[in-house]
Short mmCIF file of C-alpha atoms and ligand atoms in Angstrom, two decimals:
data_model
loop_
_atom_site.label_atom_id
_atom_site.label_comp_id
_atom_site.label_asym_id
_atom_site.label_seq_id
_atom_site.Cartn_x
_atom_site.Cartn_y
_atom_site.Cartn_z
CA MET A 283 -15.18 -144.94 -108.15
CA ALA A 284 -18.53 -146.05 -106.77
CA ASP A 285 -21.79 -146.44 -108.63
CA VAL A 286 -23.52 -143.12 -109.52
CA PHE A 287 -26.30 -143.72 -106.97
CA ALA A 288 -23.85 -144.19 -104.06
CA ASP A 289 -24.33 -140.59 -102.85
CA LEU A 290 -28.08 -140.95 -102.61
CA VAL A 291 -28.33 -141.77 -98.93
CA GLY A 292 -31.06 -143.96 -97.44
CA GLN A 293 -33.27 -144.09 -100.57
CA PRO A 294 -33.27 -147.73 -101.74
CA GLU A 295 -36.76 -147.58 -103.32
CA ALA A 296 -35.96 -144.50 -105.39
CA VAL A 297 -32.65 -145.97 -106.54
CA ASP A 298 -34.40 -149.15 -107.63
CA LEU A 299 -37.03 -147.18 -109.56
CA LEU A 300 -34.42 -145.02 -111.32
CA ARG A 301 -32.23 -147.96 -112.21
CA ARG A 302 -35.16 -149.73 -113.85
CA ALA A 303 -36.01 -146.55 -115.73
CA ALA A 304 -32.44 -146.22 -117.00
CA ALA A 305 -32.47 -149.84 -118.14
CA ALA A 306 -35.77 -149.25 -119.94
CA ALA A 307 -34.38 -146.09 -121.52
CA GLU A 308 -31.48 -148.09 -122.90
CA THR A 309 -33.91 -150.66 -124.37
CA ILE A 310 -35.88 -147.88 -126.06
CA ARG A 311 -32.72 -146.30 -127.45
CA ALA A 312 -31.32 -149.61 -128.71
CA ALA A 313 -34.66 -150.46 -130.33
CA ALA A 314 -34.74 -147.10 -132.10
CA VAL A 315 -31.19 -147.57 -133.38
CA GLU A 316 -32.00 -151.09 -134.54
CA GLY A 317 -35.24 -149.89 -136.10
CA ALA A 318 -33.37 -147.25 -138.06
CA ALA A 319 -30.79 -149.81 -139.22
CA ALA A 320 -33.48 -152.29 -140.21
CA GLY A 321 -35.22 -149.55 -142.19
CA ASP A 322 -32.23 -149.49 -144.56
CA VAL A 323 -32.87 -153.10 -145.64
CA ALA A 324 -35.60 -152.25 -148.11
CA GLY A 325 -38.52 -154.65 -148.45
CA ALA A 326 -37.10 -157.39 -146.26
CA GLU A 327 -39.88 -159.13 -144.39
CA ALA A 328 -37.51 -160.27 -141.66
CA ALA A 329 -36.58 -156.66 -141.02
CA ALA A 330 -40.22 -155.69 -140.66
CA ALA A 331 -40.70 -158.47 -138.12
CA ASP A 332 -37.64 -157.20 -136.24
CA ASN A 333 -39.11 -153.72 -136.21
CA ILE A 334 -42.30 -154.90 -134.58
CA ALA A 335 -40.40 -156.95 -132.06
CA ALA A 336 -38.26 -153.93 -131.25
CA ALA A 337 -41.34 -151.73 -130.89
CA ASP A 338 -42.99 -154.27 -128.60
CA THR A 339 -39.93 -154.43 -126.37
CA ALA A 340 -39.83 -150.67 -126.22
CA ALA A 341 -43.51 -150.43 -125.29
CA ALA A 342 -43.11 -152.99 -122.53
CA ALA A 343 -40.02 -151.29 -121.15
CA GLY A 344 -41.57 -147.86 -121.66
CA SER A 345 -43.60 -148.27 -118.52
CA ALA A 346 -40.44 -147.82 -116.46
CA MET A 347 -39.13 -144.84 -118.45
CA THR A 348 -40.74 -141.52 -119.21
CA HIS A 349 -39.51 -138.15 -120.48
CA ALA A 350 -40.36 -135.92 -117.51
CA TRP A 351 -39.65 -136.48 -113.84
CA ILE A 352 -40.11 -134.57 -110.60
CA PHE A 353 -37.87 -135.31 -107.62
CA THR A 354 -39.44 -134.25 -104.33
CA GLY A 355 -38.36 -134.54 -100.72
CA PRO A 356 -37.43 -132.48 -97.66
CA PRO A 357 -34.32 -130.26 -97.78
CA GLY A 358 -31.15 -132.34 -97.70
CA SER A 359 -32.88 -135.56 -98.77
CA GLY A 360 -30.92 -135.48 -102.01
CA ARG A 361 -33.30 -134.23 -104.73
CA SER A 362 -30.55 -132.80 -106.90
CA VAL A 363 -28.22 -135.70 -106.07
CA ALA A 364 -30.90 -138.11 -107.34
CA ALA A 365 -31.50 -136.09 -110.52
CA ARG A 366 -27.78 -135.88 -111.25
CA ALA A 367 -27.29 -139.61 -110.66
CA PHE A 368 -30.24 -140.47 -112.91
CA ALA A 369 -28.86 -138.19 -115.64
CA ALA A 370 -25.55 -140.08 -115.38
CA ALA A 371 -27.33 -143.43 -115.51
CA LEU A 372 -29.02 -142.30 -118.75
CA GLN A 373 -25.65 -141.36 -120.26
CA CYS A 374 -23.81 -144.45 -118.96
CA HIS A 375 -22.00 -146.42 -121.66
CA ARG A 376 -21.82 -149.65 -119.68
CA GLY A 377 -25.07 -150.11 -117.81
CA THR A 378 -27.26 -148.06 -115.50
CA GLY A 379 -24.71 -145.76 -113.91
CA CYS A 380 -21.44 -147.67 -113.46
CA GLY A 381 -19.72 -144.50 -112.19
CA GLU A 382 -16.59 -145.33 -114.17
CA CYS A 383 -17.26 -144.69 -117.85
CA ALA A 384 -16.88 -141.31 -119.57
CA GLY A 385 -20.67 -140.85 -119.72
CA CYS A 386 -21.02 -141.21 -115.94
CA HIS A 387 -17.93 -139.15 -115.16
CA THR A 388 -18.69 -136.16 -117.32
CA THR A 389 -22.33 -136.04 -116.22
CA LEU A 390 -21.43 -136.07 -112.52
CA ALA A 391 -18.73 -133.47 -113.15
CA GLY A 392 -21.23 -131.24 -114.98
CA THR A 393 -19.30 -131.26 -118.26
CA HIS A 394 -21.35 -133.70 -120.39
CA ALA A 395 -22.34 -132.03 -123.65
CA ASP A 396 -25.92 -133.36 -123.50
CA VAL A 397 -26.68 -132.65 -119.84
CA ARG A 398 -27.48 -129.16 -118.62
CA PHE A 399 -28.01 -128.17 -115.01
CA VAL A 400 -30.04 -125.11 -114.09
CA VAL A 401 -29.11 -123.95 -110.61
CA PRO A 402 -30.98 -120.78 -109.80
CA GLU A 403 -28.90 -118.51 -107.65
CA GLY A 404 -31.50 -115.85 -107.00
CA LEU A 405 -35.08 -116.19 -105.91
CA SER A 406 -36.48 -117.22 -109.26
CA ILE A 407 -35.69 -118.56 -112.74
CA GLY A 408 -36.74 -116.14 -115.48
CA VAL A 409 -38.52 -116.81 -118.74
CA GLY A 410 -35.64 -115.77 -121.02
CA GLU A 411 -33.29 -118.23 -119.40
CA MET A 412 -35.89 -121.00 -119.60
CA ARG A 413 -36.66 -120.43 -123.30
CA ALA A 414 -32.98 -120.67 -124.20
CA LEU A 415 -32.60 -123.87 -122.18
CA VAL A 416 -35.66 -125.51 -123.68
CA LEU A 417 -34.41 -124.67 -127.15
CA ARG A 418 -31.03 -126.26 -126.50
CA ALA A 419 -32.61 -129.31 -124.89
CA ALA A 420 -34.55 -129.95 -128.09
CA SER A 421 -31.42 -130.50 -130.17
CA THR A 422 -30.20 -133.97 -131.13
CA PRO A 423 -27.98 -135.48 -128.43
CA SER A 424 -24.38 -135.27 -129.61
CA GLY A 425 -23.47 -138.45 -127.72
CA GLY A 426 -26.29 -140.36 -129.43
CA ARG A 427 -28.15 -141.02 -126.17
CA TRP A 428 -30.34 -138.42 -124.41
CA GLN A 429 -30.53 -134.68 -123.98
CA VAL A 430 -31.08 -134.12 -120.27
CA LEU A 431 -32.20 -130.85 -118.68
CA VAL A 432 -31.94 -130.84 -114.88
CA ILE A 433 -33.78 -128.00 -113.14
CA GLU A 434 -32.84 -127.73 -109.49
CA ASP A 435 -35.28 -125.75 -107.35
CA ALA A 436 -37.99 -125.84 -110.01
CA ASP A 437 -40.21 -124.24 -107.34
CA ARG A 438 -38.36 -121.02 -108.08
CA LEU A 439 -39.55 -120.83 -111.69
CA THR A 440 -41.48 -117.68 -112.53
CA GLU A 441 -44.95 -118.31 -113.94
CA ALA A 442 -43.83 -117.37 -117.45
CA ALA A 443 -40.78 -119.63 -117.20
CA GLY A 444 -43.01 -122.44 -115.97
CA ASN A 445 -45.21 -122.00 -119.04
CA ALA A 446 -42.22 -122.12 -121.38
CA LEU A 447 -41.14 -125.36 -119.71
CA LEU A 448 -44.66 -126.80 -119.79
CA LYS A 449 -44.84 -126.30 -123.55
CA ALA A 450 -41.65 -128.32 -124.00
CA ILE A 451 -42.83 -131.08 -121.66
CA GLU A 452 -46.18 -131.28 -123.46
CA GLU A 453 -44.57 -131.70 -126.85
CA PRO A 454 -41.29 -133.37 -125.98
CA PRO A 455 -38.57 -133.85 -128.56
CA PRO A 456 -38.01 -137.63 -128.95
CA ARG A 457 -34.68 -137.82 -127.12
CA THR A 458 -35.12 -135.18 -124.41
CA VAL A 459 -35.54 -135.91 -120.70
CA PHE A 460 -36.60 -133.27 -118.15
CA LEU A 461 -35.61 -133.71 -114.50
CA LEU A 462 -37.19 -131.24 -112.07
CA CYS A 463 -36.42 -130.90 -108.36
CA THR A 464 -38.93 -129.33 -105.96
CA PRO A 465 -39.59 -129.64 -102.20
CA SER A 466 -43.07 -131.08 -102.86
CA THR A 467 -45.77 -131.41 -105.52
CA HIS A 468 -47.90 -128.79 -103.77
CA PRO A 469 -49.25 -126.25 -106.32
CA ASP A 470 -47.15 -123.57 -104.55
CA ASP A 471 -44.03 -125.48 -105.60
CA ILE A 472 -44.94 -126.72 -109.07
CA SER A 473 -47.91 -125.99 -111.32
CA VAL A 474 -50.61 -128.64 -111.46
CA THR A 475 -50.28 -128.93 -115.24
CA ILE A 476 -46.52 -129.56 -115.13
CA ARG A 477 -47.07 -132.02 -112.29
CA SER A 478 -49.65 -133.93 -114.35
CA ARG A 479 -47.10 -134.51 -117.13
CA CYS A 480 -44.33 -135.82 -114.90
CA ARG A 481 -43.57 -138.96 -112.96
CA VAL A 482 -42.84 -138.23 -109.30
CA VAL A 483 -39.92 -139.71 -107.37
CA ALA A 484 -40.61 -139.01 -103.69
CA LEU A 485 -37.48 -139.06 -101.55
CA ARG A 486 -37.76 -139.43 -97.79
CA GLN A 487 -35.75 -137.89 -95.00
CA PRO A 488 -32.87 -140.34 -94.73
CA PRO A 489 -32.56 -142.01 -91.32
CA ALA A 490 -29.75 -140.65 -89.12
CA GLU A 491 -28.06 -144.02 -89.19
CA ALA A 492 -27.77 -144.01 -92.98
CA VAL A 493 -26.35 -140.48 -92.90
CA ALA A 494 -23.83 -141.45 -90.21
CA THR A 495 -22.71 -144.45 -92.27
CA VAL A 496 -21.98 -142.26 -95.29
CA LEU A 497 -20.04 -139.72 -93.22
CA ARG A 498 -18.00 -142.52 -91.74
CA ASP A 499 -17.37 -144.69 -94.80
CA ARG A 500 -17.11 -142.11 -97.58
CA ASP A 501 -15.90 -139.00 -95.80
CA GLY A 502 -13.65 -140.71 -93.26
CA ILE A 503 -15.22 -139.00 -90.26
CA THR A 504 -14.81 -140.72 -86.88
CA PRO A 505 -17.84 -142.81 -85.82
CA ASP A 506 -18.82 -140.71 -82.78
CA VAL A 507 -18.62 -137.37 -84.65
CA ALA A 508 -20.52 -138.92 -87.57
CA ALA A 509 -23.29 -140.16 -85.26
CA TRP A 510 -23.59 -136.79 -83.49
CA ALA A 511 -23.60 -134.77 -86.75
CA ALA A 512 -26.13 -137.06 -88.43
CA ALA A 513 -28.55 -136.73 -85.51
CA ALA A 514 -28.07 -132.96 -85.18
CA ALA A 515 -28.62 -132.42 -88.91
CA GLN A 516 -32.01 -134.18 -88.76
CA GLY A 517 -31.65 -136.10 -91.99
CA HIS A 518 -29.98 -133.30 -93.99
CA VAL A 519 -26.91 -134.95 -95.51
CA GLY A 520 -25.11 -131.76 -96.56
CA ARG A 521 -25.75 -130.13 -93.21
CA ALA A 522 -24.42 -133.19 -91.37
CA ARG A 523 -21.26 -133.09 -93.46
CA ARG A 524 -20.76 -129.38 -92.72
CA LEU A 525 -21.30 -129.86 -88.98
CA ALA A 526 -18.78 -132.69 -88.93
CA ARG A 527 -16.14 -130.74 -90.82
CA ASP A 528 -16.61 -127.01 -90.32
CA PRO A 529 -15.89 -125.58 -86.84
CA GLU A 530 -17.65 -122.31 -87.82
CA ALA A 531 -20.86 -124.19 -88.58
CA ARG A 532 -20.59 -125.92 -85.18
CA LYS A 533 -20.10 -122.58 -83.42
CA ARG A 534 -23.14 -121.07 -85.12
CA ARG A 535 -25.26 -124.04 -84.10
CA GLU A 536 -24.10 -123.78 -80.48
CA ALA A 537 -24.99 -120.09 -80.43
CA VAL A 538 -28.50 -120.90 -81.68
CA LEU A 539 -29.00 -123.63 -79.08
CA ALA A 540 -27.89 -121.21 -76.33
CA LEU A 541 -30.72 -118.80 -77.19
CA PRO A 542 -33.56 -120.45 -75.19
CA ARG A 543 -31.65 -119.87 -71.91
CA ARG A 544 -31.14 -116.19 -72.69
CA LEU A 545 -34.83 -115.31 -72.90
CA SER A 546 -35.29 -113.66 -69.51
CA GLY A 547 -37.38 -110.63 -70.48
CA VAL A 548 -38.69 -108.51 -73.36
CA GLY A 549 -35.34 -106.79 -73.90
CA ALA A 550 -33.52 -110.09 -73.95
CA CYS A 551 -35.99 -111.39 -76.56
CA PHE A 552 -35.21 -108.50 -78.91
CA ASP A 553 -31.49 -109.03 -78.33
CA ALA A 554 -31.84 -112.73 -79.11
CA ALA A 555 -33.77 -111.91 -82.29
CA SER A 556 -30.99 -109.54 -83.39
CA THR A 557 -28.35 -112.17 -82.64
CA LEU A 558 -30.17 -114.74 -84.77
CA ILE A 559 -30.80 -112.39 -87.71
CA GLU A 560 -27.27 -110.99 -87.69
CA ALA A 561 -25.73 -114.46 -87.50
CA ALA A 562 -27.76 -115.51 -90.55
CA GLU A 563 -26.67 -112.36 -92.40
CA ALA A 564 -23.02 -112.97 -91.56
CA GLU A 565 -23.20 -116.61 -92.60
CA ALA A 566 -24.86 -115.68 -95.89
CA ALA A 567 -22.41 -112.87 -96.59
CA ALA A 568 -19.49 -115.23 -96.10
CA ALA A 569 -21.12 -117.82 -98.34
CA VAL A 570 -21.67 -115.48 -101.32
CA ALA A 571 -18.75 -113.04 -100.97
CA GLU A 572 -16.27 -115.09 -102.93
CA ALA A 573 -18.65 -115.78 -105.81
CA ASP A 574 -19.70 -112.10 -105.94
CA ALA A 575 -16.13 -110.84 -106.17
CA SER A 576 -15.03 -113.31 -108.83
CA GLU A 577 -18.14 -112.67 -110.96
CA ARG A 578 -17.56 -108.94 -110.82
CA ALA A 579 -13.90 -109.32 -111.70
CA ALA A 580 -14.78 -111.63 -114.63
CA LEU A 581 -17.37 -109.20 -115.96
CA GLU A 582 -15.00 -106.23 -115.65
CA THR A 583 -12.32 -108.12 -117.51
CA ALA A 584 -14.80 -109.11 -120.23
CA LEU A 585 -15.88 -105.49 -120.58
CA GLY A 586 -12.28 -104.29 -120.73
CA ALA A 587 -12.49 -102.01 -117.69
CA GLY A 588 -10.41 -98.88 -118.03
CA GLY A 589 -10.37 -99.01 -121.84
CA THR A 590 -9.98 -95.83 -123.89
CA GLY A 591 -10.23 -94.91 -127.52
CA ARG A 592 -12.96 -95.28 -130.12
CA GLY A 593 -16.19 -96.81 -128.87
CA ALA A 594 -15.09 -96.67 -125.24
CA ALA A 595 -17.91 -94.32 -124.23
CA GLY A 596 -20.55 -96.60 -125.72
CA ALA A 597 -18.92 -99.62 -124.13
CA ILE A 598 -19.00 -97.92 -120.73
CA ARG A 599 -22.71 -97.16 -121.10
CA GLY A 600 -23.39 -100.82 -121.95
CA ALA A 601 -21.10 -101.97 -119.15
CA ALA A 602 -23.03 -99.94 -116.57
CA GLY A 603 -26.19 -101.83 -117.54
CA GLN A 604 -24.48 -105.19 -117.28
CA LEU A 605 -22.93 -104.35 -113.92
CA LYS A 606 -26.32 -103.24 -112.64
CA ASP A 607 -27.82 -106.51 -113.83
CA LEU A 608 -25.07 -108.48 -112.09
CA GLU A 609 -25.61 -106.53 -108.85
CA ARG A 610 -29.33 -107.24 -109.01
CA ARG A 611 -28.71 -110.98 -109.39
CA GLN A 612 -26.13 -110.96 -106.60
CA LYS A 613 -28.52 -109.16 -104.25
CA SER A 614 -31.19 -111.73 -104.98
CA ARG A 615 -28.74 -114.55 -104.29
CA ALA A 616 -27.70 -112.92 -100.98
CA THR A 617 -31.35 -112.69 -99.90
CA ARG A 618 -31.83 -116.36 -100.69
CA ALA A 619 -28.68 -117.34 -98.77
CA GLN A 620 -29.84 -115.31 -95.74
CA ARG A 621 -33.20 -117.02 -95.73
CA ASP A 622 -31.58 -120.45 -96.03
CA ALA A 623 -29.20 -119.70 -93.14
CA LEU A 624 -32.01 -118.42 -90.94
CA ASP A 625 -34.14 -121.42 -91.78
CA ARG A 626 -31.35 -123.80 -90.76
CA ALA A 627 -31.09 -122.00 -87.42
CA LEU A 628 -34.85 -122.32 -86.90
CA VAL A 629 -34.71 -126.04 -87.69
CA ASP A 630 -32.00 -126.43 -85.01
CA LEU A 631 -34.14 -124.52 -82.54
CA ALA A 632 -37.21 -126.60 -83.35
CA GLY A 633 -35.12 -129.72 -82.75
CA PHE A 634 -34.31 -128.48 -79.24
CA TYR A 635 -37.97 -127.94 -78.27
CA ARG A 636 -38.82 -131.28 -79.81
CA ASP A 637 -36.17 -132.87 -77.57
CA VAL A 638 -37.66 -131.15 -74.49
CA LEU A 639 -41.09 -132.49 -75.42
CA THR A 640 -39.85 -136.05 -75.91
CA VAL A 641 -38.20 -135.93 -72.45
CA SER A 642 -41.43 -134.62 -70.86
CA LEU A 643 -43.52 -137.30 -72.50
CA ARG A 644 -40.85 -140.00 -71.99
CA ALA A 645 -41.10 -140.81 -75.69
CA PRO A 646 -38.81 -143.70 -76.65
CA VAL A 647 -36.96 -141.80 -79.43
CA GLU A 648 -33.40 -140.59 -79.79
CA PRO A 649 -32.76 -136.87 -79.16
CA VAL A 650 -31.86 -134.61 -82.09
CA HIS A 651 -29.23 -132.65 -80.17
CA THR A 652 -27.39 -135.30 -78.18
CA ASP A 653 -24.78 -132.79 -76.96
CA VAL A 654 -27.32 -130.55 -75.17
CA ALA A 655 -29.50 -133.36 -73.81
CA GLY A 656 -28.86 -132.03 -70.28
CA LEU A 657 -30.38 -128.63 -71.16
CA ALA A 658 -33.41 -130.33 -72.68
CA SER A 659 -33.91 -132.37 -69.50
CA SER A 660 -33.72 -129.36 -67.21
CA ALA A 661 -36.17 -127.43 -69.45
CA ALA A 662 -38.52 -130.41 -69.33
CA GLY A 663 -38.44 -130.14 -65.53
CA LYS A 664 -39.53 -126.48 -65.67
CA TRP A 665 -42.10 -126.37 -68.48
CA THR A 666 -45.39 -128.21 -68.90
CA PRO A 667 -45.66 -130.35 -72.06
CA GLU A 668 -48.33 -127.91 -73.32
CA GLY A 669 -45.96 -125.01 -72.83
CA THR A 670 -43.19 -126.82 -74.71
CA LEU A 671 -45.57 -127.66 -77.53
CA ARG A 672 -46.58 -123.99 -77.80
CA ARG A 673 -42.90 -123.05 -78.06
CA LEU A 674 -42.28 -125.65 -80.75
CA GLU A 675 -45.28 -124.31 -82.63
CA ALA A 676 -43.92 -120.77 -82.32
CA VAL A 677 -40.69 -121.83 -84.05
CA LEU A 678 -42.54 -123.66 -86.82
CA GLY A 679 -44.93 -120.71 -87.16
CA CYS A 680 -41.94 -118.40 -87.62
CA ARG A 681 -40.63 -120.57 -90.47
CA THR A 682 -44.02 -120.49 -92.18
CA ALA A 683 -44.32 -116.72 -91.71
CA ILE A 684 -40.92 -116.12 -93.35
CA GLU A 685 -41.86 -118.45 -96.22
CA THR A 686 -44.95 -116.35 -96.81
CA ASN A 687 -42.80 -113.20 -96.97
CA VAL A 688 -43.23 -111.75 -93.48
CA LYS A 689 -40.10 -109.66 -92.79
CA PRO A 690 -37.65 -112.04 -91.07
CA ARG A 691 -36.84 -109.66 -88.20
CA ILE A 692 -40.51 -109.17 -87.35
CA ALA A 693 -41.24 -112.91 -87.48
CA VAL A 694 -38.20 -113.77 -85.34
CA GLU A 695 -39.01 -111.09 -82.72
CA ALA A 696 -42.56 -112.40 -82.42
CA MET A 697 -41.19 -115.92 -82.06
CA MET A 698 -38.71 -114.97 -79.31
CA LEU A 699 -41.48 -113.28 -77.31
CA ALA A 700 -43.64 -116.40 -77.66
CA LEU A 701 -40.72 -118.61 -76.57
CA TRP A 702 -40.15 -116.46 -73.48
CA ARG A 703 -43.84 -116.38 -72.48
CA GLY A 704 -44.24 -120.11 -73.16
ZN1 LIG B 58 -21.17 -145.52 -116.69
#
């Protein structure tokens, strides 16, 4: 198996930084262990000298390691991949993430006793959940190394949950490491106070070539499909992988890229908006259906559905509450999945108008959608560069509007009308 950082595509600077931090962490840990051992040798001057030496080494190495980190970067750049790899490097028995030892393996598999991953499935992480996590993260690491708490999508923390986390980061237990993932360090994504306590690892959008290489070498995808998918996914590794492998994902993308040609009048714009919204809903429904059904079945089994006898009535009352709670969480997850699917479609659409603009301006850059380059060229013959730019801005404006909670259908309809008018 490859090194734990192998899946972090096109991020050599970040990998270097994290490797040095993991090495420094190991120095600190070894010094602490040695310090404790030396403490047993009562009154020995040599031991005292060793202690100081150990402390000095730790202080010097400490500049590379710290207890709280924020991983930022555009969607698909590998924020959670980086956090997971760093967690493994901290638990590695042989070095800084060999990928082969039990520490690396169990961390990457999500089964390490001292590493917890928080993956919010709804729109936000609540305070109750955060308090429980912080409490567990404060316990002594059972493997003798570090307690690691990885919070994916830390931008979805509620304010109260953020405060609970802040308290823990401000007064960190000696062996606890917090790894937070957010799109950016903008105050909308992470509070300024949490940000000020963390070291930031900024990931970039990986170049298409690096993404294509991974698809080819690790996933065994043919070179031409890998190159096409990497370009079409615009630096989003997971999206590129899906496009290369999943015919449904390819079909959905083609349907989105066919939309600009369909905008021939007001009615057609509303139709196109419906098509886009409904496709996102269908994609999201398919993505969450399986999880929803198995969660419900698991809960019903746990509650002993259909039970009779003493206490059954009380159990049913309690069960109704739990089922309601599950349904609420599932609804929130479905909303999130719909927004994600719609956003992916808008990114594809923006890529098309960007291609039209680069043809108009004869910019020496590769197209995003190599397979519809002909359409982009013919559009560039019809529209002025200003008109194309206004269309591109309409797509980006639609994304922003949805982010700021404008109803998706309203935002998409407005966008389609703007795309038609030009
Ligand atoms: Zn290892």
